[in-house]
PDB file of C-alpha atoms in Angstrom:
ATOM      1  CA  MET A 596      55.761  78.846 -38.247  1.00  0.00           C
ATOM      2  CA  ALA A 597      55.561  78.420 -34.463  1.00  0.00           C
ATOM      3  CA  GLY A 598      52.321  79.262 -32.643  1.00  0.00           C
ATOM      4  CA  PHE A 599      53.517  82.548 -31.150  1.00  0.00           C
ATOM      5  CA  GLU A 600      54.874  83.870 -34.453  1.00  0.00           C
ATOM      6  CA  ALA A 601      51.711  82.808 -36.311  1.00  0.00           C
ATOM      7  CA  ASP A 602      49.518  84.555 -33.728  1.00  0.00           C
ATOM      8  CA  LEU A 603      51.705  87.667 -33.926  1.00  0.00           C
ATOM      9  CA  GLU A 604      51.385  87.753 -37.721  1.00  0.00           C
ATOM     10  CA  THR A 605      47.593  87.376 -37.428  1.00  0.00           C
ATOM     11  CA  LEU A 606      47.484  90.273 -34.946  1.00  0.00           C
ATOM     12  CA  LEU A 607      49.617  92.517 -37.174  1.00  0.00           C
ATOM     13  CA  ALA A 608      48.093  91.575 -40.557  1.00  0.00           C
ATOM     14  CA  PRO A 609      45.423  94.336 -40.670  1.00  0.00           C
ATOM     15  CA  LEU A 610      47.909  97.098 -39.761  1.00  0.00           C
ATOM     16  CA  PRO A 611      50.106  99.169 -42.094  1.00  0.00           C
ATOM     17  CA  ALA A 612      53.390  97.470 -42.988  1.00  0.00           C
ATOM     18  CA  GLU A 613      55.555 100.030 -41.165  1.00  0.00           C
ATOM     19  CA  ILE A 614      53.545  99.540 -37.965  1.00  0.00           C
ATOM     20  CA  GLY A 615      53.772  95.761 -38.303  1.00  0.00           C
ATOM     21  CA  GLY A 616      57.540  95.966 -38.734  1.00  0.00           C
ATOM     22  CA  LEU A 617      57.965  98.275 -35.753  1.00  0.00           C
ATOM     23  CA  ALA A 618      55.700  96.131 -33.564  1.00  0.00           C
ATOM     24  CA  ARG A 619      57.534  92.963 -34.620  1.00  0.00           C
ATOM     25  CA  ARG A 620      60.938  94.463 -33.732  1.00  0.00           C
ATOM     26  CA  LEU A 621      59.620  95.697 -30.381  1.00  0.00           C
ATOM     27  CA  VAL A 622      58.030  92.340 -29.524  1.00  0.00           C
ATOM     28  CA  PHE A 623      61.254  90.511 -30.319  1.00  0.00           C
ATOM     29  CA  ALA A 624      63.299  93.037 -28.307  1.00  0.00           C
ATOM     30  CA  VAL A 625      61.090  92.402 -25.253  1.00  0.00           C
ATOM     31  CA  SER A 626      61.035  88.641 -25.955  1.00  0.00           C
ATOM     32  CA  ALA A 627      64.824  88.609 -25.746  1.00  0.00           C
ATOM     33  CA  HIS A 628      64.547  89.000 -21.966  1.00  0.00           C
ATOM     34  CA  PRO A 629      65.142  85.437 -20.740  1.00  0.00           C
ATOM     35  CA  GLU A 630      62.683  85.573 -17.837  1.00  0.00           C
ATOM     36  CA  LEU A 631      59.641  86.751 -19.798  1.00  0.00           C
ATOM     37  CA  SER A 632      57.118  84.750 -21.764  1.00  0.00           C
ATOM     38  CA  GLY A 633      54.907  86.433 -24.336  1.00  0.00           C
ATOM     39  CA  LYS A 634      51.415  85.622 -25.492  1.00  0.00           C
ATOM     40  CA  VAL A 635      49.240  87.264 -28.134  1.00  0.00           C
ATOM     41  CA  LYS A 636      45.942  88.400 -26.626  1.00  0.00           C
ATOM     42  CA  PHE A 637      43.533  88.947 -29.510  1.00  0.00           C
ATOM     43  CA  GLY A 638      40.811  90.413 -27.287  1.00  0.00           C
ATOM     44  CA  TRP A 639      43.207  93.118 -26.087  1.00  0.00           C
ATOM     45  CA  ARG A 640      44.924  93.358 -29.502  1.00  0.00           C
ATOM     46  CA  SER A 641      48.257  93.111 -27.736  1.00  0.00           C
ATOM     47  CA  VAL A 642      51.195  90.907 -26.911  1.00  0.00           C
ATOM     48  CA  ASN A 643      51.384  90.486 -23.131  1.00  0.00           C
ATOM     49  CA  PHE A 644      54.540  89.508 -21.266  1.00  0.00           C
ATOM     50  CA  ARG A 645      54.627  87.684 -17.940  1.00  0.00           C
ATOM     51  CA  HIS A 646      57.293  86.766 -15.439  1.00  0.00           C
ATOM     52  CA  ALA A 647      56.947  83.626 -13.287  1.00  0.00           C
ATOM     53  CA  ALA A 648      57.183  85.537  -9.990  1.00  0.00           C
ATOM     54  CA  ALA A 649      56.290  89.125 -10.967  1.00  0.00           C
ATOM     55  CA  GLY A 650      53.212  88.294 -13.060  1.00  0.00           C
ATOM     56  CA  HIS A 651      52.126  90.639 -15.849  1.00  0.00           C
ATOM     57  CA  VAL A 652      55.051  92.968 -16.571  1.00  0.00           C
ATOM     58  CA  CYS A 653      54.288  94.696 -19.868  1.00  0.00           C
ATOM     59  CA  ALA A 654      52.433  94.553 -23.166  1.00  0.00           C
ATOM     60  CA  VAL A 655      52.998  95.714 -26.733  1.00  0.00           C
ATOM     61  CA  PHE A 656      49.971  97.437 -28.282  1.00  0.00           C
ATOM     62  CA  PRO A 657      50.146  98.073 -32.044  1.00  0.00           C
ATOM     63  CA  TYR A 658      47.821 100.793 -33.353  1.00  0.00           C
ATOM     64  CA  SER A 659      47.332 102.077 -36.894  1.00  0.00           C
ATOM     65  CA  ASP A 660      49.769 104.983 -36.381  1.00  0.00           C
ATOM     66  CA  ARG A 661      52.015 103.921 -33.475  1.00  0.00           C
ATOM     67  CA  VAL A 662      53.141 101.091 -31.214  1.00  0.00           C
ATOM     68  CA  SER A 663      53.068 101.407 -27.438  1.00  0.00           C
ATOM     69  CA  LEU A 664      54.996  99.418 -24.862  1.00  0.00           C
ATOM     70  CA  TYR A 665      52.873  99.504 -21.714  1.00  0.00           C
ATOM     71  CA  PHE A 666      54.436  98.754 -18.327  1.00  0.00           C
ATOM     72  CA  GLU A 667      51.968  97.541 -15.684  1.00  0.00           C
ATOM     73  CA  GLN A 668      53.871  99.322 -12.882  1.00  0.00           C
ATOM     74  CA  GLY A 669      55.200 102.078 -15.145  1.00  0.00           C
ATOM     75  CA  ARG A 670      54.545 104.970 -12.776  1.00  0.00           C
ATOM     76  CA  LEU A 671      56.906 103.350 -10.258  1.00  0.00           C
ATOM     77  CA  LEU A 672      59.791 102.851 -12.683  1.00  0.00           C
ATOM     78  CA  GLU A 673      62.630 105.234 -11.860  1.00  0.00           C
ATOM     79  CA  GLN A 674      64.321 104.785 -15.237  1.00  0.00           C
ATOM     80  CA  GLY A 675      61.079 105.693 -17.000  1.00  0.00           C
ATOM     81  CA  SER A 676      61.321 109.345 -16.049  1.00  0.00           C
ATOM     82  CA  GLY A 677      61.084 111.402 -19.201  1.00  0.00           C
ATOM     83  CA  LEU A 678      60.725 108.377 -21.479  1.00  0.00           C
ATOM     84  CA  LEU A 679      57.445 106.897 -20.305  1.00  0.00           C
ATOM     85  CA  GLU A 680      54.178 108.769 -20.560  1.00  0.00           C
ATOM     86  CA  GLY A 681      50.580 108.357 -19.570  1.00  0.00           C
ATOM     87  CA  ASP A 682      48.331 109.732 -16.880  1.00  0.00           C
ATOM     88  CA  LEU A 683      47.274 106.295 -15.695  1.00  0.00           C
ATOM     89  CA  LYS A 684      46.656 105.026 -12.169  1.00  0.00           C
ATOM     90  CA  LYS A 685      49.739 102.782 -12.100  1.00  0.00           C
ATOM     91  CA  GLY A 686      50.820 102.052 -15.652  1.00  0.00           C
ATOM     92  CA  ALA A 687      52.835 104.081 -18.136  1.00  0.00           C
ATOM     93  CA  PHE A 688      53.885 103.531 -21.710  1.00  0.00           C
ATOM     94  CA  LEU A 689      56.567 104.197 -24.267  1.00  0.00           C
ATOM     95  CA  ARG A 690      55.102 105.419 -27.562  1.00  0.00           C
ATOM     96  CA  LEU A 691      56.965 104.651 -30.795  1.00  0.00           C
ATOM     97  CA  ARG A 692      56.143 105.780 -34.316  1.00  0.00           C
ATOM     98  CA  PRO A 693      57.462 104.506 -37.652  1.00  0.00           C
ATOM     99  CA  GLY A 694      61.035 105.673 -38.098  1.00  0.00           C
ATOM    100  CA  ASP A 695      61.733 105.815 -34.347  1.00  0.00           C
ATOM    101  CA  ALA A 696      64.669 103.822 -33.074  1.00  0.00           C
ATOM    102  CA  ILE A 697      63.822 101.208 -30.458  1.00  0.00           C
ATOM    103  CA  PRO A 698      65.777 102.082 -27.283  1.00  0.00           C
ATOM    104  CA  GLU A 699      66.677  98.455 -26.571  1.00  0.00           C
ATOM    105  CA  ASP A 700      69.150  99.163 -23.754  1.00  0.00           C
ATOM    106  CA  THR A 701      66.676 101.410 -21.946  1.00  0.00           C
ATOM    107  CA  ILE A 702      63.877  98.885 -22.435  1.00  0.00           C
ATOM    108  CA  GLY A 703      66.118  96.185 -20.938  1.00  0.00           C
ATOM    109  CA  ILE A 704      66.709  98.346 -17.866  1.00  0.00           C
ATOM    110  CA  LEU A 705      62.985  99.097 -17.551  1.00  0.00           C
ATOM    111  CA  LEU A 706      62.127  95.399 -17.843  1.00  0.00           C
ATOM    112  CA  ALA A 707      64.614  94.456 -15.121  1.00  0.00           C
ATOM    113  CA  GLU A 708      63.266  97.212 -12.886  1.00  0.00           C
ATOM    114  CA  ALA A 709      59.636  96.208 -13.560  1.00  0.00           C
ATOM    115  CA  ILE A 710      60.387  92.568 -12.740  1.00  0.00           C
ATOM    116  CA  ALA A 711      62.158  93.564  -9.516  1.00  0.00           C
ATOM    117  CA  LEU A 712      59.131  95.633  -8.475  1.00  0.00           C
ATOM    118  CA  GLY A 713      56.832  92.666  -8.973  1.00  0.00           C
ATOM    119  CA  CYS A 714      58.897  90.104  -7.087  1.00  0.00           C
TER     120      CYS A 714
END
């Protein structure tokens, strides 16, 4: 197993199976973006994604009852209106629970927009 996948499994191991599955699918959906590189951050209990020019773009945070996709510049994302939540200074997040469909097309648009904001 490659380093990233092994670290991801270590991060998800203590969580319920349905959360681990949801987090895994979300991480791989974000990882599909060709300009992002992901890294498991054990101290943050997250998988952080960076872009070479834009820097930190987003992170996946698995919790015991949900998985959140946090966008560093989420409050500035036009396509996030109504989908993203959070009363944060600049960030916003998409909250998913077991059984929720992952809105892959919308996430792709948000990722492109977040990268453009950072460049």
